[in-house]
Short mmCIF file of C-alpha atoms in Angstrom, two decimals:
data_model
loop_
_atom_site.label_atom_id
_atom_site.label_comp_id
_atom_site.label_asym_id
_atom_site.label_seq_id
_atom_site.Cartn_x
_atom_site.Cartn_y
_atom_site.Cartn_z
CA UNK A 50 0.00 0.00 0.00
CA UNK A 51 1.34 3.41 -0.70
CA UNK A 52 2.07 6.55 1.58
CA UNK A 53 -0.04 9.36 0.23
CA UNK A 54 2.05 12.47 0.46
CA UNK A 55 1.12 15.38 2.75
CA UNK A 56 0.20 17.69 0.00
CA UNK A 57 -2.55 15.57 -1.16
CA UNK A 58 -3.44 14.49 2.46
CA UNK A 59 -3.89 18.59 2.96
CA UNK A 60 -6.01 19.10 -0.04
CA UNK A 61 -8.46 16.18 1.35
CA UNK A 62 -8.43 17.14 4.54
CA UNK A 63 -9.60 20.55 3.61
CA UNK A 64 -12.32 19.01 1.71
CA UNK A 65 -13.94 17.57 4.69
CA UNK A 66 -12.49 13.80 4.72
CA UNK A 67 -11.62 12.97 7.81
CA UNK A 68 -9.34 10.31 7.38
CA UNK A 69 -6.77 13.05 6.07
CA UNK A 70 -6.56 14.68 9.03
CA UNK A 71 -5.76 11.78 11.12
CA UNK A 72 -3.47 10.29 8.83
CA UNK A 73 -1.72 13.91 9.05
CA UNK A 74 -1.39 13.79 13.02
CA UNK A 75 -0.44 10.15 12.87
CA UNK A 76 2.35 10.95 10.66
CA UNK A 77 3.67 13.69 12.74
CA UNK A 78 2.40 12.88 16.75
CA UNK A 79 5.69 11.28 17.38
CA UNK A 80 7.84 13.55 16.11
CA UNK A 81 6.27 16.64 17.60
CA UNK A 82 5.27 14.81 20.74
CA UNK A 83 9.44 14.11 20.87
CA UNK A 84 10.26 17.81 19.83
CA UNK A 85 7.56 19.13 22.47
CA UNK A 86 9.20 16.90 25.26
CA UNK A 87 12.49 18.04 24.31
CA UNK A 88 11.47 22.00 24.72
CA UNK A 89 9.57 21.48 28.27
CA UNK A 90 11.01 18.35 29.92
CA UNK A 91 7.92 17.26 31.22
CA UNK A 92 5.12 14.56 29.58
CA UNK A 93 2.09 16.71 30.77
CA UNK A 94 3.08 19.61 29.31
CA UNK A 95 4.31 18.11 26.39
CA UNK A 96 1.18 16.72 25.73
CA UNK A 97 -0.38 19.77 26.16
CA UNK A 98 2.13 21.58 23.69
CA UNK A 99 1.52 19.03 20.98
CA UNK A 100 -2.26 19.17 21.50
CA UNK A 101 -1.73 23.26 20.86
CA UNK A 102 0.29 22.53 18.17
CA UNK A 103 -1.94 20.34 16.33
CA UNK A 104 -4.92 22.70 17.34
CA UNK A 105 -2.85 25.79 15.82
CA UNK A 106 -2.41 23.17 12.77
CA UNK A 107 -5.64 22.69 12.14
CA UNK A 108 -6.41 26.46 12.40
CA UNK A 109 -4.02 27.44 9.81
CA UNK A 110 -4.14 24.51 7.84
CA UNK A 111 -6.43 26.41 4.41
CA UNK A 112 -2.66 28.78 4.99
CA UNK A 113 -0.23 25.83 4.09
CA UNK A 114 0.86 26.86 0.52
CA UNK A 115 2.95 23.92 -1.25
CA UNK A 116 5.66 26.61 -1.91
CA UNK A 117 8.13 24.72 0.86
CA UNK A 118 7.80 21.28 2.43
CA UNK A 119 4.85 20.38 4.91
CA UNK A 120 6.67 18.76 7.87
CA UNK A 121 8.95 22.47 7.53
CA UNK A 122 5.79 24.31 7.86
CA UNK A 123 4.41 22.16 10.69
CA UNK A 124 7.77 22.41 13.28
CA UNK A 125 7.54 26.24 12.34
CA UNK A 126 4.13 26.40 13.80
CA UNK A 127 5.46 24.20 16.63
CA UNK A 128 8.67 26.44 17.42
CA UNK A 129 5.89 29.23 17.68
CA UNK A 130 3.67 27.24 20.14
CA UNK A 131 7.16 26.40 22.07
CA UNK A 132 7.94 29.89 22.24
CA UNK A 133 4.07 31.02 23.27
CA UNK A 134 4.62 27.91 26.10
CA UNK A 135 7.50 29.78 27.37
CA UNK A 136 6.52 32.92 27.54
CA UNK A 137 2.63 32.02 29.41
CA UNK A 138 4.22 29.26 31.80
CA UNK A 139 8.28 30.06 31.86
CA UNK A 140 8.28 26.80 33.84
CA UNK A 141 10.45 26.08 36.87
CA UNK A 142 10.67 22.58 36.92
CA UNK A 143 13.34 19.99 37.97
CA UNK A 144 15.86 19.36 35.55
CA UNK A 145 15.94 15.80 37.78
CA UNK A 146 12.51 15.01 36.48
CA UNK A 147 13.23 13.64 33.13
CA UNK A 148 10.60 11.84 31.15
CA UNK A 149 11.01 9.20 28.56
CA UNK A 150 11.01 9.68 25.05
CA UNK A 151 8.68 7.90 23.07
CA UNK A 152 10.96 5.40 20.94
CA UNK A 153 10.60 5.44 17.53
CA UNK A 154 12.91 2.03 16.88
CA UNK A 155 13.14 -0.11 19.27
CA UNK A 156 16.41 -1.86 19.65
CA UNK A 157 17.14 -5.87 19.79
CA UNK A 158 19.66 -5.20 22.67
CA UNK A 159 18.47 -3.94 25.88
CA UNK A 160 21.92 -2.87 27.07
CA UNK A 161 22.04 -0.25 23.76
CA UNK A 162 18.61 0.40 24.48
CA UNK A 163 19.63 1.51 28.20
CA UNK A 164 22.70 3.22 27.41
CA UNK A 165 21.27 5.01 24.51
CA UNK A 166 18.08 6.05 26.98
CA UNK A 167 20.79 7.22 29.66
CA UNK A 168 22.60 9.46 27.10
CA UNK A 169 19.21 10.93 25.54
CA UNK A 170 18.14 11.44 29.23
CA UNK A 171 21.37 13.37 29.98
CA UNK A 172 21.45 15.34 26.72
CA UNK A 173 17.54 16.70 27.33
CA UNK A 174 18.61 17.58 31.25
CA UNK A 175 21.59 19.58 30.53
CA UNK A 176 19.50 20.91 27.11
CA UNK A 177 16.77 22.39 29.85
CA UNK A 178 20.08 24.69 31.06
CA UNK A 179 19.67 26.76 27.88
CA UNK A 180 18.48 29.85 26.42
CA UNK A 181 15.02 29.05 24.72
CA UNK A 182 16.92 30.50 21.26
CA UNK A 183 19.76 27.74 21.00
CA UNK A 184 17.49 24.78 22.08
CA UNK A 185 15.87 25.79 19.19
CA UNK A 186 18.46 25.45 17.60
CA UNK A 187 19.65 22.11 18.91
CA UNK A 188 16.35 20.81 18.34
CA UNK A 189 16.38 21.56 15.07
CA UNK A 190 20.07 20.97 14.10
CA UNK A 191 19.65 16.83 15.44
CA UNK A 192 16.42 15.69 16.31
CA UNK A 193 14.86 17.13 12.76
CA UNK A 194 17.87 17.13 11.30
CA UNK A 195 17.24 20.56 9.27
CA UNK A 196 20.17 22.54 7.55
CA UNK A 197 21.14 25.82 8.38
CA UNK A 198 18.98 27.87 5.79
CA UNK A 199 16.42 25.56 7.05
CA UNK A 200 16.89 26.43 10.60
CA UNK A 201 17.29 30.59 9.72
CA UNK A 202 14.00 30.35 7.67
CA UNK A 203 12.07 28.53 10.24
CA UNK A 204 13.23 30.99 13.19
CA UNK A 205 13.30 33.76 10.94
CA UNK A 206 17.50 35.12 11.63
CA UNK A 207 20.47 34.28 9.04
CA UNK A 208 22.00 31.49 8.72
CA UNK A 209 24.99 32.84 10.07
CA UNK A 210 23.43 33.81 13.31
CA UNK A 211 21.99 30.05 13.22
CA UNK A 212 25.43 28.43 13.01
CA UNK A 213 26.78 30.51 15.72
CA UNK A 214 23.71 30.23 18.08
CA UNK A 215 24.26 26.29 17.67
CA UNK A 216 28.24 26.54 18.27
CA UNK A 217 27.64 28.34 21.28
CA UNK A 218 24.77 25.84 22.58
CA UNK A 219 27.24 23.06 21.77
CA UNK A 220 30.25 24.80 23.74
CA UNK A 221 28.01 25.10 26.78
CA UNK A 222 26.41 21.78 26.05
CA UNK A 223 29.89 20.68 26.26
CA UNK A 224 30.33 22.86 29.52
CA UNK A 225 27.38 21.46 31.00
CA UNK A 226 27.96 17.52 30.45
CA UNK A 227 31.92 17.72 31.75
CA UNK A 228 30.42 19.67 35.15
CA UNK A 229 28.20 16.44 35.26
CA UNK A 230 30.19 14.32 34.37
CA UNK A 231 32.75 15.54 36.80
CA UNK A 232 29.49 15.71 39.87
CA UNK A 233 28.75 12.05 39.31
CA UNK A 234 32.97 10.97 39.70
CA UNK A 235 32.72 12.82 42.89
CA UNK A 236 29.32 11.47 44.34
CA UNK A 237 30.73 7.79 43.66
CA UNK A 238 34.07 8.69 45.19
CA UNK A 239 32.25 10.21 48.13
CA UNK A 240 30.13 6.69 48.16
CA UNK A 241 33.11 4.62 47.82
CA UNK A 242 34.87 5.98 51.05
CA UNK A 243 31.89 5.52 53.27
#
């Protein structure tokens, strides 16, 4: 059976069927259940973000022109919901209170599976640390794997000023997972000499 794509899917669900509209939010709930999760690091609220995201969707969906790629058009309204989230709630959550990720492909190994959980976990805590602007950016970078223009269209600033907003989340990113890192060494030390 064939995929229909999401231009056509669109065009029917704007007609009235349905069945186009849910095959739309099947295609996407994952991934912007996953991208919502990443922004808030919490399940409620991300379930709440993707709910306003596909509200929003449906909204604007007679605005979608064909001119760029659908999924492109669909994290942009997402990135505007994310930044709406922010600025009504500005949550103060625990970074320690990090949900799981809904997995896409399962693996046969369940050590890979746990160490690749562990690292995602530890990537979206020390991700929480920054500015709204560069998780954006990281978000968008490697979890929807857009380019650069791609990114500077999408959060409307240059690509330039994408590239170095991503360098700099990296460095602290970097920053944040060797202060970690270097916590957990000394907690097991500490444990170790009791």
């Amino acid at each position: 059976m064939f995929k229909r794509s999401d231009d056509v899917l669109v065009k029917q669900a704007l007609a009235g069927r349905k069945s186009a509209w849910v095959s739309l939010v099947k295609s996407y709930e994952k991934g912007i259940y996953n991208y919502a999760l990443r922004m808030v690091n919490n399940h409620a609220d991300a379930m709440d973000l993707m709910q306003d995201i596909f509200i929003a969707l449906f909204r604007n969906l007679h605005t979608y022109r064909a001119e760029s790629p659908f999924k492109g058009w669909l994290f942009k309204i997402a990135h505007y919901r994310c930044i709406d989230y922010y600025r009504r709630k500005r949550p103060m959550q625990s970074i320690d209170d990090t949900p799981e990720q809904i997995d896409e492909k399962s693996s046969d190994c369940p050590e890979q599976s746990l160490f690749a959980q562990q690292q995602s976990s530890a990537l979206i805590k020390v991700m929480q640390k920054l500015p709204i602007k560069q998780k954006l950016v990281v978000e968008l970078k490697f979890f929807q794997q857009c380019t650069f223009d791609e990114i500077a269209q999408q959060l409307g600033i240059s690509t330039n000023t994408a590239k170095s907003q991503l360098y700099g989340a990296l460095e602290k990113l970097k920053h944040f997972l060797e202060a970690e890192t270097q916590e957990r060494n000394m907690n097991m030390s500490e444990v170790d000499h009791v």
